[in-house]
Short mmCIF file of C-alpha atoms in Angstrom, two decimals:
data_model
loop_
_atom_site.label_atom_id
_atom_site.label_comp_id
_atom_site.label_asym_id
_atom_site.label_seq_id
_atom_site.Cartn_x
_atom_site.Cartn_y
_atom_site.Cartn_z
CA UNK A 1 -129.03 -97.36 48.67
CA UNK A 2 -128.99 -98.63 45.05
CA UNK A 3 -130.03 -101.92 44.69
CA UNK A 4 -127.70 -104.87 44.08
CA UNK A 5 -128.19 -104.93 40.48
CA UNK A 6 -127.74 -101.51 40.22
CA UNK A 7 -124.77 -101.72 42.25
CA UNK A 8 -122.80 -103.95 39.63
CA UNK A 9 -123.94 -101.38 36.88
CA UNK A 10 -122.11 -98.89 38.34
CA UNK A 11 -119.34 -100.77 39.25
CA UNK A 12 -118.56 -102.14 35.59
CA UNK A 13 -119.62 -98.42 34.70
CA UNK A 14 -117.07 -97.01 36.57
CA UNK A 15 -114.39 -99.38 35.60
CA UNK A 16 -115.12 -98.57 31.88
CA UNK A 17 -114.28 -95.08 32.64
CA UNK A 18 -110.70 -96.48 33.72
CA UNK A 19 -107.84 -97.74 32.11
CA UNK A 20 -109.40 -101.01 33.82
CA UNK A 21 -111.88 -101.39 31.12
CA UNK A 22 -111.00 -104.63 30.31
CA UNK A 23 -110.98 -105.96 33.45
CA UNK A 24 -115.17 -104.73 33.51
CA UNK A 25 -115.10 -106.24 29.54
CA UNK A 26 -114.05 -109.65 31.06
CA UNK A 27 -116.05 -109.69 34.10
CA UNK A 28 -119.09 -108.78 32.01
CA UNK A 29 -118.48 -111.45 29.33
CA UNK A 30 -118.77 -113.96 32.51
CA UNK A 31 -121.56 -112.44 33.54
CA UNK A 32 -123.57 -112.64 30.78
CA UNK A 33 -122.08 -116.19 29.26
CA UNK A 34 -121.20 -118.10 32.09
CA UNK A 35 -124.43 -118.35 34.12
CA UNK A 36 -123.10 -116.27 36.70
CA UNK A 37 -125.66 -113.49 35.54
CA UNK A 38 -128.71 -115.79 37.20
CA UNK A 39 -126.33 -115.24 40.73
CA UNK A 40 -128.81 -112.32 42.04
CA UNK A 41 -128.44 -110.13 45.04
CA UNK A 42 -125.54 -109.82 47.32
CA UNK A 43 -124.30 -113.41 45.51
CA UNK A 44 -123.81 -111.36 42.54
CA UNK A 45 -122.05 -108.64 43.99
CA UNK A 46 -119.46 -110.38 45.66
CA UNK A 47 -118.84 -112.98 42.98
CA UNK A 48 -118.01 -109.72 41.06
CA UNK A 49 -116.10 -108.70 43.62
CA UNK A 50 -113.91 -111.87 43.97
CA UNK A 51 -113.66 -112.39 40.09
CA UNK A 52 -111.44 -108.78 40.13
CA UNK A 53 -109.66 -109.75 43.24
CA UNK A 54 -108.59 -113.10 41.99
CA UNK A 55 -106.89 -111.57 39.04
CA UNK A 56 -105.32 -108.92 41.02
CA UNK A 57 -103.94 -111.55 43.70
CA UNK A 58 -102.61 -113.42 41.06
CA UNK A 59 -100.02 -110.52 40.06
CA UNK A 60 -99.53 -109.78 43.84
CA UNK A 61 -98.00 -112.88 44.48
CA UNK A 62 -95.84 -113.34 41.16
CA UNK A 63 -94.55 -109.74 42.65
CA UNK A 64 -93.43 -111.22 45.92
CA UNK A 65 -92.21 -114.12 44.47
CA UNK A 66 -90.11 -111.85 41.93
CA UNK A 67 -88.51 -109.93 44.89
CA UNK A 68 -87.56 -113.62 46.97
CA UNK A 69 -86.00 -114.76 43.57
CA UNK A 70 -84.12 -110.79 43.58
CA UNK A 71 -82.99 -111.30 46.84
CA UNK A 72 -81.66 -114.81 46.14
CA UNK A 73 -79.86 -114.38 42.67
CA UNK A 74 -78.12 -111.28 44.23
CA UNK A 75 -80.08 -108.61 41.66
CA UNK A 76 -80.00 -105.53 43.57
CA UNK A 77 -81.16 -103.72 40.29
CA UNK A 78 -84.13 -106.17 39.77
CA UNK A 79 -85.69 -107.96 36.94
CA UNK A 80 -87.14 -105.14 34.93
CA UNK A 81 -89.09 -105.15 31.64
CA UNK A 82 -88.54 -103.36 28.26
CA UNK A 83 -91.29 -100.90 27.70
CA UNK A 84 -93.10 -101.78 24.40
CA UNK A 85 -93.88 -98.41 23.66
CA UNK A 86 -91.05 -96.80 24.11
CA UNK A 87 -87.48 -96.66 25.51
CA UNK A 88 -88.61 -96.79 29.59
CA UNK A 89 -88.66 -99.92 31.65
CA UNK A 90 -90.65 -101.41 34.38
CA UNK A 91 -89.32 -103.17 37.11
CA UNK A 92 -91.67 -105.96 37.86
CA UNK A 93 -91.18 -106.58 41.42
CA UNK A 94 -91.17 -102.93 42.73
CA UNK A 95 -93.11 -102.39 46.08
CA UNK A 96 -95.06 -99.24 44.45
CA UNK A 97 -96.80 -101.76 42.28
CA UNK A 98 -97.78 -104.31 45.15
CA UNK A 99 -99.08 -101.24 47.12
CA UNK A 100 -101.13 -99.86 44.05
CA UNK A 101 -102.71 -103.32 44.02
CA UNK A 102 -103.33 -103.54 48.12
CA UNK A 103 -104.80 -99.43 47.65
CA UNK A 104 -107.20 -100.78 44.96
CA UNK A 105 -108.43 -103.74 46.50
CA UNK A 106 -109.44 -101.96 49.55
CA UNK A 107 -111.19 -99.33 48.21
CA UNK A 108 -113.08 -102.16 45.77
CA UNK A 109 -114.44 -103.89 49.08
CA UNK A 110 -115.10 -100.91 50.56
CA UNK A 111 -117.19 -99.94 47.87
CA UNK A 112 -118.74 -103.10 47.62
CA UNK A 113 -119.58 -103.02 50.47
CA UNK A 114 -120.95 -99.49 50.84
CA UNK A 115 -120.89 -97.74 47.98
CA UNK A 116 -121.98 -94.71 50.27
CA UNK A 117 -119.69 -95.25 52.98
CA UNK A 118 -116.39 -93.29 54.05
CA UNK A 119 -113.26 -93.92 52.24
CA UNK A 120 -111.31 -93.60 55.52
CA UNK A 121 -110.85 -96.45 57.33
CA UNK A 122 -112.94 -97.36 60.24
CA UNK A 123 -111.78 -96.52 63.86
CA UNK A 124 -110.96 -99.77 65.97
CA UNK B 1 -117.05 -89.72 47.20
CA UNK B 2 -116.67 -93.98 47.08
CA UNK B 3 -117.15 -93.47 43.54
CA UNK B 4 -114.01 -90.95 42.79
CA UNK B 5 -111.70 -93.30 45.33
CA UNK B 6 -112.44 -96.04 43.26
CA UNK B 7 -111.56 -93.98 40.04
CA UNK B 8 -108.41 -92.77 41.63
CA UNK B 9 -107.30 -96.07 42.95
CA UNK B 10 -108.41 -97.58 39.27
CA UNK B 11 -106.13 -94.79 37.23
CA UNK B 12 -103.42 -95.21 40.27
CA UNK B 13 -103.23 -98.85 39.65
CA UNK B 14 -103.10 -98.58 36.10
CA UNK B 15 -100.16 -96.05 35.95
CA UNK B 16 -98.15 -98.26 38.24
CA UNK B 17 -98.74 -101.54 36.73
CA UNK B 18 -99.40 -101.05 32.85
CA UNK B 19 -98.87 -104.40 32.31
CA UNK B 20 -101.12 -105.54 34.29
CA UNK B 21 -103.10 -108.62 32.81
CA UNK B 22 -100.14 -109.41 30.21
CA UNK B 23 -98.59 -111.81 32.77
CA UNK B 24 -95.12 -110.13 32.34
CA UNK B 25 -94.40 -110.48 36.11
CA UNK B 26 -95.46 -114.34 36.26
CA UNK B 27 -93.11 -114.51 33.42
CA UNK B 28 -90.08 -113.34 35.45
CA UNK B 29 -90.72 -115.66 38.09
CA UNK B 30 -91.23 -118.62 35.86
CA UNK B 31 -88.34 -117.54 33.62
CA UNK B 32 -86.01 -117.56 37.16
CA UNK B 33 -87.61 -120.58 39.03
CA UNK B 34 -87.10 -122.79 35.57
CA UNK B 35 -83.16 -121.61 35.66
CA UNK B 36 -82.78 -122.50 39.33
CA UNK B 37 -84.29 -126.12 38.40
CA UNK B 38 -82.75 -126.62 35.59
CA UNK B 39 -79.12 -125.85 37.30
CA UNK B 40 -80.44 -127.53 39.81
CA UNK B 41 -78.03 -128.16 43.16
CA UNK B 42 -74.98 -129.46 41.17
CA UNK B 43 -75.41 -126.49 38.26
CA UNK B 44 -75.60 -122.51 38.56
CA UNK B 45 -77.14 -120.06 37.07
CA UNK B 46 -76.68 -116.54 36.51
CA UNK B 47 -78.72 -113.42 34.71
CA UNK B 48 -76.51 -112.11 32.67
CA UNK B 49 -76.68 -108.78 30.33
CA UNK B 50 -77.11 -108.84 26.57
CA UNK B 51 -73.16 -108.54 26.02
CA UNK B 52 -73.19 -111.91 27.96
CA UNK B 53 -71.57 -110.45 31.25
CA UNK B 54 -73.25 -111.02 35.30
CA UNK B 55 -76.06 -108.90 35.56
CA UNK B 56 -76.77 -106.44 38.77
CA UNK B 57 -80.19 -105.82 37.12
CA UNK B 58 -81.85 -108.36 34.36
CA UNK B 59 -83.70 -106.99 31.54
CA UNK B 60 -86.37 -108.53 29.85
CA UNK B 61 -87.99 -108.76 26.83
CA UNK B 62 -91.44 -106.54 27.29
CA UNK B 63 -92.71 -108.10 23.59
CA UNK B 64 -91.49 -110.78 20.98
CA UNK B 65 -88.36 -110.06 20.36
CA UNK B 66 -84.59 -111.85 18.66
CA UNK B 67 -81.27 -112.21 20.36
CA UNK B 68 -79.65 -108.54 20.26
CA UNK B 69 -75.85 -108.15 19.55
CA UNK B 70 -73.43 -107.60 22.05
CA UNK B 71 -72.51 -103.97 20.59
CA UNK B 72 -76.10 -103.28 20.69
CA UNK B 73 -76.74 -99.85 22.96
CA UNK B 74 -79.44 -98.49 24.72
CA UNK B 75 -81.89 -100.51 27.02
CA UNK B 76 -81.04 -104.16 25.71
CA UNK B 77 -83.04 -107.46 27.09
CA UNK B 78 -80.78 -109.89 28.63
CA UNK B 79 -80.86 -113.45 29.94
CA UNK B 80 -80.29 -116.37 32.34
CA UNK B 81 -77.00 -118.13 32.07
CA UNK B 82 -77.32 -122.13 33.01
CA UNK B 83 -75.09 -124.66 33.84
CA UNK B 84 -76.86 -127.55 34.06
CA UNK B 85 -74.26 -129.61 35.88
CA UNK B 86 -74.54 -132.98 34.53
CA UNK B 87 -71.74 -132.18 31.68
CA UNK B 88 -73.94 -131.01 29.27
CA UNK B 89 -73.55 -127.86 26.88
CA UNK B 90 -74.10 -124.10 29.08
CA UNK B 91 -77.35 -123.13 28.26
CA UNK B 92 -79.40 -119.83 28.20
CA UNK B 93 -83.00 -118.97 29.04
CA UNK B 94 -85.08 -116.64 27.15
CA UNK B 95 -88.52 -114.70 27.61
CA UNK B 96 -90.43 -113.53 24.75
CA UNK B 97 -87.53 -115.15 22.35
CA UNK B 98 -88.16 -115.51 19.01
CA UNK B 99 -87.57 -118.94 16.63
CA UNK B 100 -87.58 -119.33 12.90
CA UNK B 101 -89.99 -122.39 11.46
CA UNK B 102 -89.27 -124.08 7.48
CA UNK B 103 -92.03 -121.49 6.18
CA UNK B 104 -89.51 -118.64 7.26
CA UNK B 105 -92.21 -117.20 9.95
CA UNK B 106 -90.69 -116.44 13.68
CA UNK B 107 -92.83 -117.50 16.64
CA UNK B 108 -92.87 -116.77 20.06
CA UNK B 109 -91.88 -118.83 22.74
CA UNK B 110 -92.91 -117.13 26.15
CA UNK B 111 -89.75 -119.35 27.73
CA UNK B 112 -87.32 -121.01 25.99
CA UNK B 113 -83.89 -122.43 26.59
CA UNK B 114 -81.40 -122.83 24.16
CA UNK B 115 -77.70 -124.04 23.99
CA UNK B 116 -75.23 -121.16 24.77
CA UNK B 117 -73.73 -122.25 21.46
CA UNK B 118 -76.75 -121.21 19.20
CA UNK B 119 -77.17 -118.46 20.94
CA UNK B 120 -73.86 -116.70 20.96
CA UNK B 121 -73.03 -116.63 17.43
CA UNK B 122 -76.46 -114.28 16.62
CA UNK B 123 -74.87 -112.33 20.12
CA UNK B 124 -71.45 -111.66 18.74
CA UNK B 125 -72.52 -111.23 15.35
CA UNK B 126 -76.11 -108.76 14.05
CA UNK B 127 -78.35 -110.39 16.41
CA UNK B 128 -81.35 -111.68 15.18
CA UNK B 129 -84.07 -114.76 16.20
CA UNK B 130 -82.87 -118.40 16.72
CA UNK B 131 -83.08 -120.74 12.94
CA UNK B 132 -85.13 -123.46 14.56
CA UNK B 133 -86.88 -125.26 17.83
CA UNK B 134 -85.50 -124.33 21.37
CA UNK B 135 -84.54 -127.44 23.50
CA UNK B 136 -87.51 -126.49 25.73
CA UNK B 137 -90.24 -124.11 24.99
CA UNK B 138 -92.99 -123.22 27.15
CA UNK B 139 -96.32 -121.27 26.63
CA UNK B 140 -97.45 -119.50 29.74
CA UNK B 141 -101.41 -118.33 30.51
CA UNK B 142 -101.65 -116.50 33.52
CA UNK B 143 -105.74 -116.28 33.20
CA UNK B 144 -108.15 -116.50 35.82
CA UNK B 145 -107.62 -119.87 37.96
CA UNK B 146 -111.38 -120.40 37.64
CA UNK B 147 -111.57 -120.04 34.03
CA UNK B 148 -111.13 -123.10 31.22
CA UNK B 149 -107.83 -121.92 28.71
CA UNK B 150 -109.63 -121.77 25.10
CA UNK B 151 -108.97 -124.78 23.59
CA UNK B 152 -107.70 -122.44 20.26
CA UNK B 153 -104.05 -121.86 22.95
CA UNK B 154 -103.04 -125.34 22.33
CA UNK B 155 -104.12 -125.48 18.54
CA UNK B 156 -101.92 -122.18 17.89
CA UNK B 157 -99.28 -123.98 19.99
CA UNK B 158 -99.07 -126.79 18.17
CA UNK B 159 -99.12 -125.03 14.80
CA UNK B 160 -96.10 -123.16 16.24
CA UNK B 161 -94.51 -126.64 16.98
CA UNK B 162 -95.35 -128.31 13.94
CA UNK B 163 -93.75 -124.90 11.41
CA UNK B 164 -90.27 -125.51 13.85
CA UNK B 165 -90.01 -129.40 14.27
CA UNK B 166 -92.64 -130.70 11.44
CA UNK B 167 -90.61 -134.04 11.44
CA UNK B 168 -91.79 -134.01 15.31
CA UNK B 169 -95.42 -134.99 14.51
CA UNK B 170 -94.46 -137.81 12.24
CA UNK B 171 -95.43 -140.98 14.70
CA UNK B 172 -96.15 -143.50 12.37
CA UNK B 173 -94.79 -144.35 8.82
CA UNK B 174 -93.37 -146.86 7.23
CA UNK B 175 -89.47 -146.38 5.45
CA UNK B 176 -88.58 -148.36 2.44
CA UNK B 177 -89.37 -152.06 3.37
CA UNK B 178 -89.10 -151.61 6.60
CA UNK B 179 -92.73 -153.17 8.16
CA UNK B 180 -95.70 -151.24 7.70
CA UNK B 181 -96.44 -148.91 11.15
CA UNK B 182 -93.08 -148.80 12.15
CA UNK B 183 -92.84 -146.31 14.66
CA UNK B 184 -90.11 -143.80 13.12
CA UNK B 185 -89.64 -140.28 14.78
CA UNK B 186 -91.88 -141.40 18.10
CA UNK B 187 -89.90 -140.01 20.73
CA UNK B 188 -87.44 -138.61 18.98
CA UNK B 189 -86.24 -134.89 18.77
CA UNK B 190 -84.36 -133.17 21.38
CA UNK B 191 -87.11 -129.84 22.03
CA UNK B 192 -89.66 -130.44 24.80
CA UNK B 193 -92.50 -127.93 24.93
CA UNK B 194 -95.37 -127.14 27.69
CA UNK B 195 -98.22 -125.06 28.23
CA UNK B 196 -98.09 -123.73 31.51
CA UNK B 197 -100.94 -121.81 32.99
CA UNK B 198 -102.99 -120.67 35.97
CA UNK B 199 -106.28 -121.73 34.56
CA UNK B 200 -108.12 -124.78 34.41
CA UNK B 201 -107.31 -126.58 30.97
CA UNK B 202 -110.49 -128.96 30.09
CA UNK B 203 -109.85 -132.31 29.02
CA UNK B 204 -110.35 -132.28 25.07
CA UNK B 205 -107.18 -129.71 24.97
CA UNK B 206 -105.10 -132.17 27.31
CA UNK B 207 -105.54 -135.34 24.86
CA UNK B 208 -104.94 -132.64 22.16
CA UNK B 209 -101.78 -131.87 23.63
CA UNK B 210 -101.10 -135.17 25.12
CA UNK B 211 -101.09 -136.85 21.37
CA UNK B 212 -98.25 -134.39 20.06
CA UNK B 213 -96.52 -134.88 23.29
CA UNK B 214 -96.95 -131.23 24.52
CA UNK B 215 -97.19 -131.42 28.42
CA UNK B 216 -99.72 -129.54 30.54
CA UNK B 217 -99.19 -128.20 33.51
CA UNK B 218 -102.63 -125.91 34.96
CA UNK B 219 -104.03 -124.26 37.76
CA UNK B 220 -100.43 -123.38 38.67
CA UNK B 221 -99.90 -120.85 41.63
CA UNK B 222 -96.71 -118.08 40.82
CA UNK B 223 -95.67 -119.26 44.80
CA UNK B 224 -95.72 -122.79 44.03
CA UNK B 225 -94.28 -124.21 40.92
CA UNK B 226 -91.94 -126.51 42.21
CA UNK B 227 -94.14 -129.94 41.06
CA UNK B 228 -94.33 -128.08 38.01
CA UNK B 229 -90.86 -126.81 38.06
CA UNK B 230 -89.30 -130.32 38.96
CA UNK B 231 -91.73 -132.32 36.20
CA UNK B 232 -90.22 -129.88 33.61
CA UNK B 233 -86.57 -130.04 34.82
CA UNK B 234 -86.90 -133.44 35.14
CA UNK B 235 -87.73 -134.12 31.32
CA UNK B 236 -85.29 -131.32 30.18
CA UNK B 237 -82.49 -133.36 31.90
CA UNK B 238 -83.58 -136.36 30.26
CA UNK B 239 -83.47 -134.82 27.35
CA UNK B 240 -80.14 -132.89 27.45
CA UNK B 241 -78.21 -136.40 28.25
CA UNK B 242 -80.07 -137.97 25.03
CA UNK B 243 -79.07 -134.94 23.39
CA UNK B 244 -74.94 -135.10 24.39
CA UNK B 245 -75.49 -138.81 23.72
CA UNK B 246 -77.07 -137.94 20.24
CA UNK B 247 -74.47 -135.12 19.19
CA UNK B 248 -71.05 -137.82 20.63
#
């Protein structure tokens, strides 16, 4: 196995090659400016890993507390946002977008984990 | 093969939440939550379409944007509809609205309530961004929680602030004879504006704020604004009675 170091290399390497690039801009900026660079080891890696699930978690629950406030102002349409770049819309709270977040952040821990491992999930 | 699953889920994630990182979704719930507490248990609110009737489905702004008119078609943002409850004029609440400073240059408030009043005229007429403060504006952050906001947010804030209420910063001058330090506009002016975020906001920017009476409120969580929610309700209606008082 790669070593730790390597490991968040290829991790910000492979979120570069993503429309997540930012998110591997951001969490290299702390890295490198915030002292969390001298973290070493598995201290590193999961400080890495908990910097990208913090912001994720953060739009997971505005989501579920965008469908409460749906259910309770009687929207059955939802709250939906103008797309910038065109003529579509998004609607904020839709489940699709919640599970695209759950999907990611397993597969992130997973690979933190064991970047080697199975992308199944374990039997019980 | 961990590699590709974490590309996939990567360009998966990004196709189904584009915006993620703009804060658009934290938006919506503080844009909602604020109505509800302004309305409060003797008010209502509603989210209404651009044309100004109850909304099935709300539409908001995804970018700055003005007031569109009702005979606008197409995919048009809409709004919440308040009443307050204590009397007071209906009032509307905004995302991403627009306002006009004395230099002639619109700025963004991320939330903003205005009176139904100023609004509707731009609504039934060619649209367009509102001449002037809102009676609360509030700049949302939704950054990481263990990150300080740059201290450069509440600067450009309070540049907005100052180009749409420059009178507002005025806390001491003297008038004509009156005595010398006579505290003239301290207090005074009906618009109430906050930063809002989920990060940490380091002391320097709160006294920055604090002087030009711009309230903080940090480290919020989207499942629990209430404190938040009530401190900024609570000022509003403070405000809105001073303001019927004022206008009587």
């Amino acid at each position: 196995m790669a070593s730790i170091e390597e490991r968040v290399s290829r991790l910000l390497a492979i979120l570069r090659e993503t429309p997540l690039g930012w998110i591997a801009a951001e969490l290299e900026e702390e890295l490198r400016d915030d002292g969390h660079g001298t973290l070493t080891g598995e201290a590193q890696l999961f400080w890495a890993g908990n910097f990208i699930s913090d912001k994720l978690k953060l739009e997971l629950a505005a989501q579920e507390e965008l469908r409460a406030l749906e259910d309770r102002m009687d929207l059955p349409g939802g709250v939906e946002m103008l797309d910038t770049g065109g003529d579509g819309t998004i609607r904020l709270a839709a489940p699709e977008r919640s599970e695209a977040i759950s999907a990611f952040l397993t597969i992130l821990w997973r690979w933190l984990e064991d970047p080697q491992g199975s992308t199944e999930d374990r039997a019980e | 093969m961990m590699d590709k699953a974490l590309v996939d889920a990567a360009r998966l994630l990004s196709l189904q939440v584009p915006d993620l990182g703009k804060g658009k979704t934290f938006e919506a719930v503080m844009l909602l939550k604020l109505s509800l507490a302004i309305a409060g248990p003797n008010g209502r609110c509603e989210p209404r379409t651009h044309e100004g009737k109850l909304a099935t489905r709300l539409l908001l702004r995804g970018g700055p944007g003005h007031i569109r008119p009702a005979k606008a078609r197409g995919k048009v943002p809409g709004y919440m509809w308040i009443d307050a409850g204590f009397g007071g004029a209906p009032l509307e609440a905004h995302n991403s609205l627009e306002f006009v400073g004395v230099s002639r240059v619109e700025h963004e408030m991320d939330i903003a309530v205005v009176e139904e009043r100023v609004a509707a005229p731009l609504r039934n007429g060619d649209g367009g961004p509102v001449q002037g403060p809102p009676l609360l504006g509030i700049e949302l952050k939704e950054f990481d929680p263990r990150r300080m906001l740059d201290k450069n947010v509440t600067r450009a804030f309070l540049a907005c602030i100052l180009d749409l209420m420059p009178l507002r910063h005025i806390t001491d001058c003297t008038v004509g004879p009156a005595p010398s330090g006579r505290n003239v506009w301290t207090d005074f002016g009906p618009a109430q504006f906050w930063i809002a975020t989920t990060a940490q906001i380091g002391e320097p920017s709160v006294d920055l704020a604090r002087f030009y009476r711009v309230k903080v409120a940090s480290q919020l969580d989207p499942a629990s604004l209430e404190t938040a929610l009530a401190e900024i309700s609570g000022d509003f209606a403070l405000l809105a009675v001073m303001l019927a008082a004022w206008r009587r």
